[in-house]
Amino acid sequence: MSLELLANEILFDVFEYFSSVDLFHSFNGLNYRFDNLLLGYFRQNKHFDFRLIYKEDLNLIRRRYLPLFINEITSIDLSNDDTNPNEIDLFISRLYPLHRFNNLHSITLYNIYSIEKIIRILDDLKHMSHLTHLNFKQNQIQYNPKTLHNIMNTIWSLPNLTHCCLDLISNGNCHIMPPTIISCSLKHLSITNFQCDMESLLVLYEHTPYIEYLSVKLCDSSNDYPQLPLLYSLTTLNIICEDSFRLVETLLRKTPNLINLTIELNNINIIETKWQDIIQKDLSSLKTFNLQSNFHIDDYDNIEDEIDRMINLYQTYFWIEQHKWFIRCICSSENNSHNIHLHTLPYKFKNYSINTNEIFLIKSTCPQDQQYLKYNSVQNLQYNSSSLDDINTNIIQFFNIRYLTLTLPYDNQFQIIIPRFDNLIYLEIRMDTRTYDENDLFQLQNLINQAPRLYYLKFYSWSTILTKFESKNKKNINIKMPPYSLQSSSVRYLNLQGWNYSGNHQFYNEQQCLSLIQSPLGQQCQYLLIEVDKRANIIHLVQKMKYLRTLNVRCNDRKDNEELIKWLKPRLPSTCTFANDSTAPNEIRLWIR
């Protein structure tokens, strides 16, 4: 049956399986009927995710379509990452400042690397009376306390804002600068990349009196804590804390209506009796308790006895019968040093790291331990192994991994621990640069064959075989590149900015660039991160990689970025735009198509 014979209602159902960007790129311009269907769908859907969009599609939407449904849009996502460098600047132009979106309720902004740009966006948001959700995600900025304070005040002054996520990343241990403006609307706040001491937390609460959900990273900067009031409005609390449990205890004793508690402790060994005392006395409404505690202990002659003692503390009526909160303890040991990972079951955190090179000891308080062997909440996994021997780690399995960092070679239990790769979209490969086994590439290809949704492939490091002659004449050889000759029907994002066998950045020469262009992954690549030795190689990559949409490149043949961009502009299509990467000053980003 022809697609055009389907009723409009059925086509609208089909459109639901596409992202807004893919939908527009696939159906726009087919004929008059589909153009009208797209317009109707966008008016009805009201959300538009502009990430991963073609440059020409973005320009067409802005000029032809946005005027027709701009007042219907209630939610948008924009990004300045390597797939869409400078997209936010192009989108939020004089033609379409944000305040023109009269009914915008939610905006999510990814990968902004300029604090000044964030301030300009927030100044525009002041005029948007319907905005309720504001999310800054994966943004890296230069820490400036005064400017951060201004950002907080601007956000707290938005009259109807109820949800805010401030995923702002900066170098070092940076402290939150609480606002001095009171928000009577803000109820849901996540700000975990800046440290928050008790004094700042007090000021934060005083100026957010109706907060119900808080996700924060606590730090202990003083021995004398201010007197916190009772935080009656707070019902859900996510905490990350290092080194000091006293700070956590002080906060929890002031949250009488807390229902959900998720807490991650690092370098803190807290015994069961302290938890039980806090919960019974001060958290009588608590229903959900998710704990992850990582700490280090040394000099135990019999570590298993210590683990048994630790586990036994959680095998009481309070834990097992009253709340049915079960605990698992995993100990990895090397020599006489022991890393302890203690957590509640089922495991509810997104990140996990496993190193099968170390000896594992696993204990649990759950009477039916087999119920909790599947860690289905984990999406981001780091897996490291240097031995093909079977190690007793197969009691834990991961079925929903989306982001995998893998050190090759992997052991025989790898595919028992990770039985399937249906959801895998990101794969970072680290190859042992001191050794090499031809089986490594076979393992990697076998993994890729099982990952139908794999989109992003990164080579962090890779190994190289050198003959004795080559080893004596390293200056005269072409160092081998990462194995981009692998086959994948889904990979479109290729990151080759890793480290070669000697631990240095490897700049591609002309012949190596040609090999990449002609390789299976190179021929289908749309997003490329690479380092080249000559500026002419940039021209070759842009001209010969016919599907290439963006290029993030470091060039060894340059004085500075401005000089390189000036040389490139007349030699590349006029539609190509350039952007500097503030997080990597030696790199430039090209948005080609």
XYZ file of C-alpha atoms in Angstrom:
593
model
C 0.000 0.000 0.000
C 1.214 3.480 -0.869
C 1.957 5.763 2.073
C -0.145 8.499 0.482
C -3.273 6.305 0.611
C -3.252 6.280 4.418
C -5.725 8.479 6.264
C -4.431 11.603 7.970
C -5.180 10.137 11.409
C -3.017 7.088 10.672
C -0.192 9.270 9.353
C -0.325 11.293 12.570
C 0.111 8.017 14.470
C 3.097 7.182 12.233
C 4.614 10.620 12.922
C 4.719 9.775 16.643
C 7.575 7.319 15.968
C 9.813 10.079 14.559
C 11.700 12.796 16.347
C 10.561 16.245 15.286
C 13.841 16.774 13.420
C 13.727 13.443 11.536
C 10.048 13.958 10.808
C 10.670 17.289 9.141
C 13.716 16.068 7.204
C 11.911 12.943 5.967
C 8.551 14.379 4.878
C 9.004 18.091 4.195
C 8.715 19.018 0.517
C 7.225 15.699 -0.663
C 4.012 17.368 -1.783
C 1.394 19.900 -0.719
C -0.547 17.382 1.406
C 2.447 16.319 3.503
C 3.554 19.917 4.024
C 0.114 20.694 5.445
C 0.149 17.513 7.536
C 3.500 18.502 9.043
C 2.193 21.945 9.866
C -0.920 20.451 11.485
C 1.123 17.910 13.433
C 3.500 20.514 14.831
C 0.567 22.694 15.853
C -0.995 19.732 17.629
C 2.192 18.311 19.139
C 3.378 21.668 20.531
C 6.899 20.341 21.283
C 9.903 20.709 19.012
C 13.320 19.180 19.695
C 15.803 21.028 17.472
C 18.809 18.860 18.348
C 20.507 16.845 15.585
C 18.858 19.063 12.981
C 20.333 19.741 9.545
C 21.475 23.322 9.167
C 19.353 23.905 6.053
C 16.309 22.413 7.837
C 16.784 24.785 10.760
C 16.935 27.775 8.420
C 13.860 26.592 6.505
C 11.841 26.047 9.691
C 12.802 29.462 11.041
C 11.915 31.313 7.852
C 8.898 29.431 6.473
C 7.237 27.405 9.214
C 7.824 29.071 12.574
C 5.639 32.099 11.778
C 2.737 29.676 11.149
C 2.856 27.808 14.490
C 5.112 29.836 16.791
C 2.196 30.661 19.101
C 1.293 26.966 19.456
C 4.758 25.833 20.599
C 4.867 25.137 24.331
C 8.209 23.295 24.601
C 11.546 23.428 22.745
C 14.989 21.805 23.078
C 18.087 23.523 21.699
C 21.749 22.527 21.716
C 25.194 23.965 21.005
C 27.034 20.617 21.045
C 29.280 19.158 18.343
C 26.273 18.087 16.276
C 24.813 21.611 16.150
C 27.547 24.165 16.908
C 26.111 27.661 17.333
C 22.541 26.408 16.848
C 21.266 28.426 19.794
C 22.820 31.600 18.388
C 21.298 30.946 14.974
C 17.891 30.101 16.384
C 17.608 32.869 18.965
C 18.354 35.698 16.567
C 16.874 39.135 16.209
C 14.183 37.501 14.075
C 13.134 34.998 16.763
C 14.045 36.088 20.288
C 12.625 33.726 22.879
C 9.967 36.136 24.076
C 8.251 35.796 20.677
C 7.191 32.278 21.742
C 4.156 33.590 23.557
C 2.954 30.238 24.940
C 6.299 28.632 25.737
C 6.047 26.652 28.983
C 9.286 24.669 28.870
C 12.759 25.209 27.419
C 15.792 22.906 27.661
C 19.208 24.210 26.607
C 22.190 21.887 26.150
C 25.932 22.512 25.907
C 26.215 26.245 26.390
C 29.836 27.117 27.113
C 29.492 30.825 27.845
C 28.111 32.293 31.047
C 27.466 35.554 29.205
C 25.251 33.684 26.727
C 23.270 32.163 29.604
C 22.727 35.653 31.024
C 21.476 36.952 27.646
C 19.029 34.053 27.377
C 17.746 34.619 30.906
C 17.238 38.323 30.200
C 14.989 37.299 27.320
C 13.108 34.794 29.492
C 12.093 37.548 31.898
C 9.406 38.544 29.394
C 7.815 35.067 29.218
C 4.904 34.884 31.616
C 3.954 31.241 30.895
C 7.370 29.653 31.471
C 7.175 26.907 34.129
C 10.117 24.596 33.276
C 13.701 25.761 32.684
C 16.528 23.254 32.143
C 20.205 23.940 31.535
C 21.889 20.579 30.829
C 25.535 19.668 30.211
C 26.608 23.304 30.232
C 30.243 24.152 30.996
C 31.085 27.639 32.190
C 33.917 29.588 33.747
C 33.094 29.955 37.438
C 32.397 33.511 38.514
C 30.631 33.909 41.899
C 29.180 37.320 41.132
C 27.837 36.287 37.742
C 26.450 33.022 39.127
C 24.664 35.009 41.820
C 23.077 37.192 39.122
C 21.964 34.066 37.241
C 20.312 32.662 40.370
C 18.508 35.935 41.052
C 17.238 36.148 37.487
C 15.867 32.603 37.636
C 14.243 33.180 41.027
C 12.553 36.291 39.638
C 10.724 34.357 36.878
C 7.127 34.690 38.111
C 5.640 31.262 37.237
C 8.686 28.998 37.172
C 8.017 25.733 39.036
C 10.800 23.400 37.793
C 14.463 24.258 37.294
C 17.496 22.106 36.506
C 20.849 23.918 36.664
C 23.327 21.435 35.223
C 26.208 23.920 35.108
C 29.707 22.414 35.153
C 32.820 24.379 36.059
C 36.425 23.564 36.878
C 37.300 22.670 40.440
C 35.108 22.644 43.522
C 32.782 25.578 42.963
C 30.255 26.727 45.529
C 26.681 27.652 44.876
C 25.760 31.315 45.196
C 22.224 31.322 46.640
C 19.713 33.927 45.466
C 18.598 36.997 47.376
C 15.209 37.104 45.623
C 12.301 35.047 46.939
C 10.510 32.724 44.524
C 6.923 31.893 45.468
C 6.497 29.485 42.528
C 9.636 27.314 42.405
C 8.957 23.799 43.747
C 11.367 21.504 41.914
C 15.116 22.303 41.926
C 18.134 20.286 40.772
C 21.603 21.793 41.161
C 24.189 19.067 41.792
C 27.391 20.288 40.132
C 28.031 23.095 42.612
C 28.839 22.431 46.246
C 26.348 23.656 48.815
C 27.259 24.110 52.476
C 24.741 24.408 55.278
C 24.772 28.192 55.348
C 24.072 28.381 51.611
C 21.364 25.756 51.989
C 19.672 27.862 54.641
C 19.676 30.932 52.381
C 18.464 28.805 49.477
C 15.516 27.523 51.462
C 14.636 30.959 52.827
C 14.289 32.207 49.257
C 12.518 29.063 47.976
C 9.917 28.552 50.708
C 7.614 26.267 48.690
C 10.239 23.824 47.465
C 9.076 20.193 47.356
C 11.891 18.493 45.392
C 15.599 19.234 45.894
C 18.644 17.600 44.336
C 21.888 19.008 45.726
C 25.557 18.245 46.427
C 26.412 18.967 50.053
C 29.812 20.020 51.342
C 31.092 20.618 54.857
C 32.861 23.987 55.073
C 32.446 24.719 58.765
C 32.242 23.086 62.160
C 29.491 25.451 63.231
C 26.259 24.952 61.308
C 23.501 27.573 61.261
C 20.217 26.569 62.846
C 17.998 25.228 60.065
C 14.228 25.670 60.404
C 11.951 22.715 59.803
C 11.644 22.237 56.024
C 7.959 21.323 55.979
C 7.434 21.631 52.211
C 10.228 19.232 51.231
C 8.923 15.771 50.249
C 11.643 14.492 47.878
C 15.368 14.882 48.495
C 18.349 13.701 46.445
C 21.719 14.211 48.122
C 25.333 13.693 47.095
C 27.796 14.095 49.941
C 31.467 13.379 50.576
C 33.487 12.998 53.762
C 30.952 14.257 56.340
C 27.789 12.465 57.429
C 27.143 15.071 60.133
C 25.983 17.470 57.441
C 23.520 14.910 56.058
C 22.231 14.098 59.524
C 21.670 17.782 60.319
C 19.620 18.248 57.179
C 17.539 15.076 57.513
C 16.509 15.926 61.053
C 14.801 19.026 59.614
C 12.633 17.311 56.972
C 9.630 15.896 58.838
C 7.467 15.414 55.725
C 10.088 13.716 53.572
C 8.610 10.847 51.541
C 11.407 9.995 49.085
C 15.107 9.997 49.938
C 17.895 9.149 47.514
C 21.392 9.576 48.839
C 24.892 8.941 47.535
C 27.736 8.950 50.049
C 31.415 8.897 49.143
C 34.202 8.201 51.633
C 31.665 7.872 54.435
C 31.266 4.616 56.364
C 28.000 5.000 58.264
C 26.672 2.163 60.410
C 23.074 0.969 60.395
C 22.129 2.232 63.866
C 22.574 5.860 62.821
C 20.208 5.443 59.850
C 17.601 3.687 61.941
C 17.715 6.392 64.598
C 17.240 9.213 62.060
C 14.410 7.484 60.212
C 12.485 6.482 63.310
C 12.775 9.844 65.063
C 12.648 12.387 62.227
C 11.478 10.718 58.991
C 8.255 9.036 59.989
C 6.683 9.700 56.538
C 9.541 8.160 54.567
C 8.369 5.595 51.992
C 11.261 5.341 49.533
C 14.878 5.034 50.654
C 17.633 4.626 48.041
C 21.180 4.514 49.371
C 24.543 4.188 47.681
C 27.662 4.379 49.841
C 31.228 4.005 48.598
C 34.155 3.919 51.002
C 37.597 2.468 51.464
C 39.037 0.345 54.281
C 42.537 -1.050 54.788
C 44.410 -3.565 56.889
C 41.774 -6.190 57.539
C 43.190 -9.685 57.886
C 39.792 -11.199 57.172
C 37.698 -8.842 55.090
C 34.860 -11.354 54.802
C 34.308 -11.250 58.568
C 34.081 -7.464 58.398
C 31.571 -7.618 55.522
C 29.484 -10.138 57.488
C 29.494 -7.838 60.507
C 28.411 -4.926 58.326
C 25.622 -6.892 56.671
C 24.326 -8.274 59.961
C 23.619 -4.742 61.180
C 20.955 -4.470 58.480
C 19.289 -7.803 59.233
C 16.906 -6.522 61.878
C 13.135 -6.268 62.074
C 13.287 -2.567 61.175
C 15.011 -3.262 57.835
C 13.746 -6.678 56.806
C 10.161 -6.852 58.098
C 8.951 -3.324 58.743
C 10.294 -1.587 55.613
C 11.587 -4.423 53.434
C 14.686 -2.352 52.672
C 17.407 -4.791 51.664
C 21.129 -4.080 51.475
C 23.846 -5.484 49.240
C 27.545 -5.040 49.932
C 30.168 -5.541 47.227
C 33.846 -5.583 48.146
C 36.626 -5.361 45.569
C 40.087 -6.013 46.916
C 43.610 -5.561 45.674
C 46.458 -6.627 47.945
C 45.239 -5.499 51.385
C 43.186 -2.556 50.180
C 39.394 -2.901 50.027
C 36.799 -0.778 48.229
C 33.291 -1.169 49.636
C 30.144 -0.473 47.630
C 27.048 -0.717 49.807
C 23.591 -0.002 48.393
C 19.891 -0.652 48.796
C 17.972 -3.102 46.629
C 16.712 -2.813 44.004
C 19.557 -0.640 42.732
C 17.997 2.662 41.597
C 20.990 4.655 40.371
C 21.874 5.310 36.715
C 25.661 4.903 36.965
C 27.751 1.862 37.797
C 31.388 0.827 37.452
C 32.704 -2.713 37.471
C 36.309 -3.910 37.380
C 36.635 -7.660 37.097
C 40.405 -7.468 37.543
C 39.805 -7.223 41.283
C 38.596 -9.947 43.632
C 34.885 -9.619 44.440
C 33.036 -10.492 47.586
C 29.267 -10.017 47.515
C 26.804 -10.267 50.406
C 23.136 -9.347 50.742
C 20.412 -9.125 53.396
C 17.674 -10.174 50.984
C 16.262 -13.650 51.776
C 15.523 -14.166 48.068
C 18.591 -12.546 46.591
C 17.836 -13.755 43.055
C 15.050 -11.149 42.833
C 17.552 -8.291 42.679
C 20.249 -9.504 40.303
C 19.042 -7.290 37.448
C 20.198 -3.685 37.753
C 17.709 -2.329 35.234
C 18.036 1.307 36.320
C 21.692 1.479 35.276
C 22.161 3.297 31.958
C 25.804 4.322 32.202
C 28.309 1.509 32.795
C 32.115 1.447 32.963
C 33.464 -2.059 32.417
C 37.118 -2.945 32.813
C 38.808 -6.322 32.542
C 42.283 -7.580 31.691
C 41.737 -11.279 32.275
C 39.771 -13.852 30.317
C 39.378 -16.001 33.428
C 35.915 -16.422 34.914
C 35.426 -14.332 38.029
C 32.466 -14.557 40.356
C 30.640 -11.380 39.280
C 27.845 -12.857 37.215
C 25.232 -12.459 39.931
C 24.642 -8.898 38.691
C 23.285 -8.192 35.210
C 22.596 -5.022 33.238
C 19.837 -5.057 30.610
C 19.277 -1.372 29.814
C 22.754 0.031 29.162
C 22.753 3.148 26.959
C 26.285 4.429 27.586
C 29.170 1.974 27.846
C 32.848 2.645 28.507
C 34.692 -0.579 27.760
C 38.332 -1.582 28.139
C 39.451 -4.266 25.689
C 39.921 -7.158 25.825
C 36.846 -8.108 27.802
C 36.539 -11.334 29.777
C 34.367 -14.415 29.212
C 31.664 -13.156 31.541
C 31.151 -9.816 29.784
C 28.099 -10.968 27.856
C 26.670 -12.709 30.892
C 26.885 -9.482 32.880
C 25.500 -7.503 29.902
C 23.188 -9.978 28.111
C 21.996 -7.576 25.410
C 22.818 -4.245 23.804
C 19.416 -3.267 22.356
C 19.491 0.184 23.977
C 23.199 0.967 23.554
C 23.684 4.325 21.809
C 27.146 5.388 23.066
C 30.304 3.271 23.139
C 33.704 4.487 24.341
C 36.588 2.109 23.687
C 39.790 1.952 25.678
C 42.352 -0.509 24.380
C 45.332 -1.569 26.462
C 48.148 0.426 24.836
C 50.857 -1.842 26.278
C 49.628 -5.059 24.724
C 47.785 -6.151 21.621
C 45.690 -9.144 20.701
C 44.058 -9.599 17.320
C 41.022 -10.897 19.181
C 40.362 -7.327 20.421
C 38.924 -6.229 17.072
C 36.913 -9.416 16.769
C 35.419 -8.732 20.212
C 34.627 -5.144 19.271
C 33.006 -6.061 15.961
C 30.976 -8.752 17.696
C 29.698 -6.192 20.200
C 28.817 -3.672 17.477
C 26.885 -6.355 15.595
C 24.614 -6.732 18.636
C 23.950 -2.988 19.036
C 21.371 -1.931 16.414
C 20.924 1.555 17.939
C 24.616 2.369 18.452
C 25.087 5.943 17.256
C 28.210 7.343 18.942
C 31.584 5.549 18.790
C 34.585 7.011 20.594
C 38.146 5.701 20.684
C 39.729 7.015 23.867
C 42.926 4.999 23.397
C 44.158 2.224 21.146
C 47.087 -0.144 20.772
C 49.620 -0.505 17.996
C 51.775 -3.414 16.799
C 55.307 -2.295 15.944
C 57.905 -4.527 14.339
C 61.463 -4.417 15.676
C 62.495 -2.314 12.682
C 59.603 0.096 13.219
C 60.427 0.409 16.891
C 63.926 1.610 16.001
C 62.661 4.028 13.363
C 59.494 5.474 14.873
C 60.011 8.825 13.144
C 59.695 7.188 9.740
C 56.508 5.204 10.221
C 52.825 5.981 10.000
C 51.321 5.218 13.389
C 48.262 3.048 12.990
C 44.910 4.683 13.552
C 41.946 3.450 15.617
C 40.008 0.623 13.931
C 37.496 2.766 12.022
C 37.422 0.008 9.400
C 34.798 -1.711 11.568
C 31.292 -2.189 10.165
C 28.116 -0.730 11.655
C 24.836 0.190 10.022
C 23.905 2.660 12.758
C 27.058 4.582 13.819
C 27.009 8.187 12.595
C 29.092 9.935 15.257
C 32.828 9.176 15.254
C 35.224 10.556 17.872
C 38.882 9.938 16.985
C 40.383 12.508 19.353
C 41.998 9.910 21.580
C 45.513 8.827 22.487
C 47.917 6.676 20.480
C 50.254 3.974 21.770
C 52.784 6.541 23.085
C 50.166 8.511 25.032
C 50.134 11.482 22.655
C 47.478 13.071 20.477
C 47.690 11.610 16.981
C 47.352 14.102 14.129
C 46.097 12.527 10.912
C 48.185 13.102 7.796
C 46.810 13.205 4.240
C 47.057 9.439 3.651
C 45.425 8.624 6.968
C 42.586 11.051 6.255
C 42.064 9.347 2.888
C 41.929 5.950 4.597
C 39.298 7.299 6.980
C 37.245 8.770 4.120
C 37.246 5.431 2.281
C 36.504 3.306 5.361
C 32.977 1.953 6.087
C 32.527 4.164 9.157
C 34.006 7.179 7.364
C 31.659 6.849 4.400
C 28.540 7.075 6.576
C 29.913 9.474 9.224
C 27.828 12.592 9.900
C 29.624 13.958 12.981
C 33.407 13.745 13.249
C 35.905 14.733 15.933
C 39.497 14.484 14.726
C 42.999 15.996 14.798
C 44.904 16.712 11.547
C 48.478 17.751 10.850
C 47.757 20.054 7.858
C 44.923 22.511 7.259
C 44.449 21.141 3.732
C 43.241 17.908 5.331
C 40.212 19.808 6.682
C 39.271 20.744 3.113
C 39.572 17.118 1.988
C 37.402 15.833 4.836
C 34.636 18.367 4.169
C 34.670 17.840 0.403
C 34.983 14.051 0.299
C 32.856 12.897 3.247
C 29.515 13.425 1.518
C 27.322 12.881 4.593
C 29.451 14.927 7.002
C 27.305 17.500 8.824
C 29.641 18.807 11.538
C 33.386 18.659 12.103
C 35.206 19.316 15.371
C 38.884 19.564 14.474
C 42.237 20.373 16.032
C 44.859 21.379 13.475
C 48.593 21.159 14.130
C 49.211 23.598 11.258
C 47.840 26.810 12.763
C 48.894 30.002 14.479
C 45.554 30.541 16.158
C 41.919 29.699 15.481
C 41.036 33.056 13.948
C 43.863 32.782 11.431
C 42.818 29.235 10.516
C 39.136 30.188 10.111
C 40.112 33.137 7.890
C 42.091 30.720 5.659
C 39.295 28.137 5.539
C 36.334 30.410 4.749
C 37.049 31.118 1.041
C 37.915 27.444 0.442
C 34.721 25.940 1.890
C 31.044 26.353 0.916
C 29.609 29.711 1.927
C 26.909 27.918 3.949
C 29.552 26.507 6.320
C 29.644 28.266 9.708
C 32.429 28.243 12.287
C 32.497 28.269 16.067
C 35.282 28.201 18.633
C 35.045 25.612 21.385
C 35.612 27.407 24.688
C 36.142 24.068 26.471
C 38.955 23.186 24.036
C 40.645 26.430 22.862
C 42.763 24.667 20.224
C 39.736 23.262 18.390
C 37.245 24.743 15.973
C 33.805 23.442 15.076
C 32.319 23.542 11.575
C 28.614 23.224 10.859
C 28.623 22.089 7.245
C 25.065 21.050 6.442
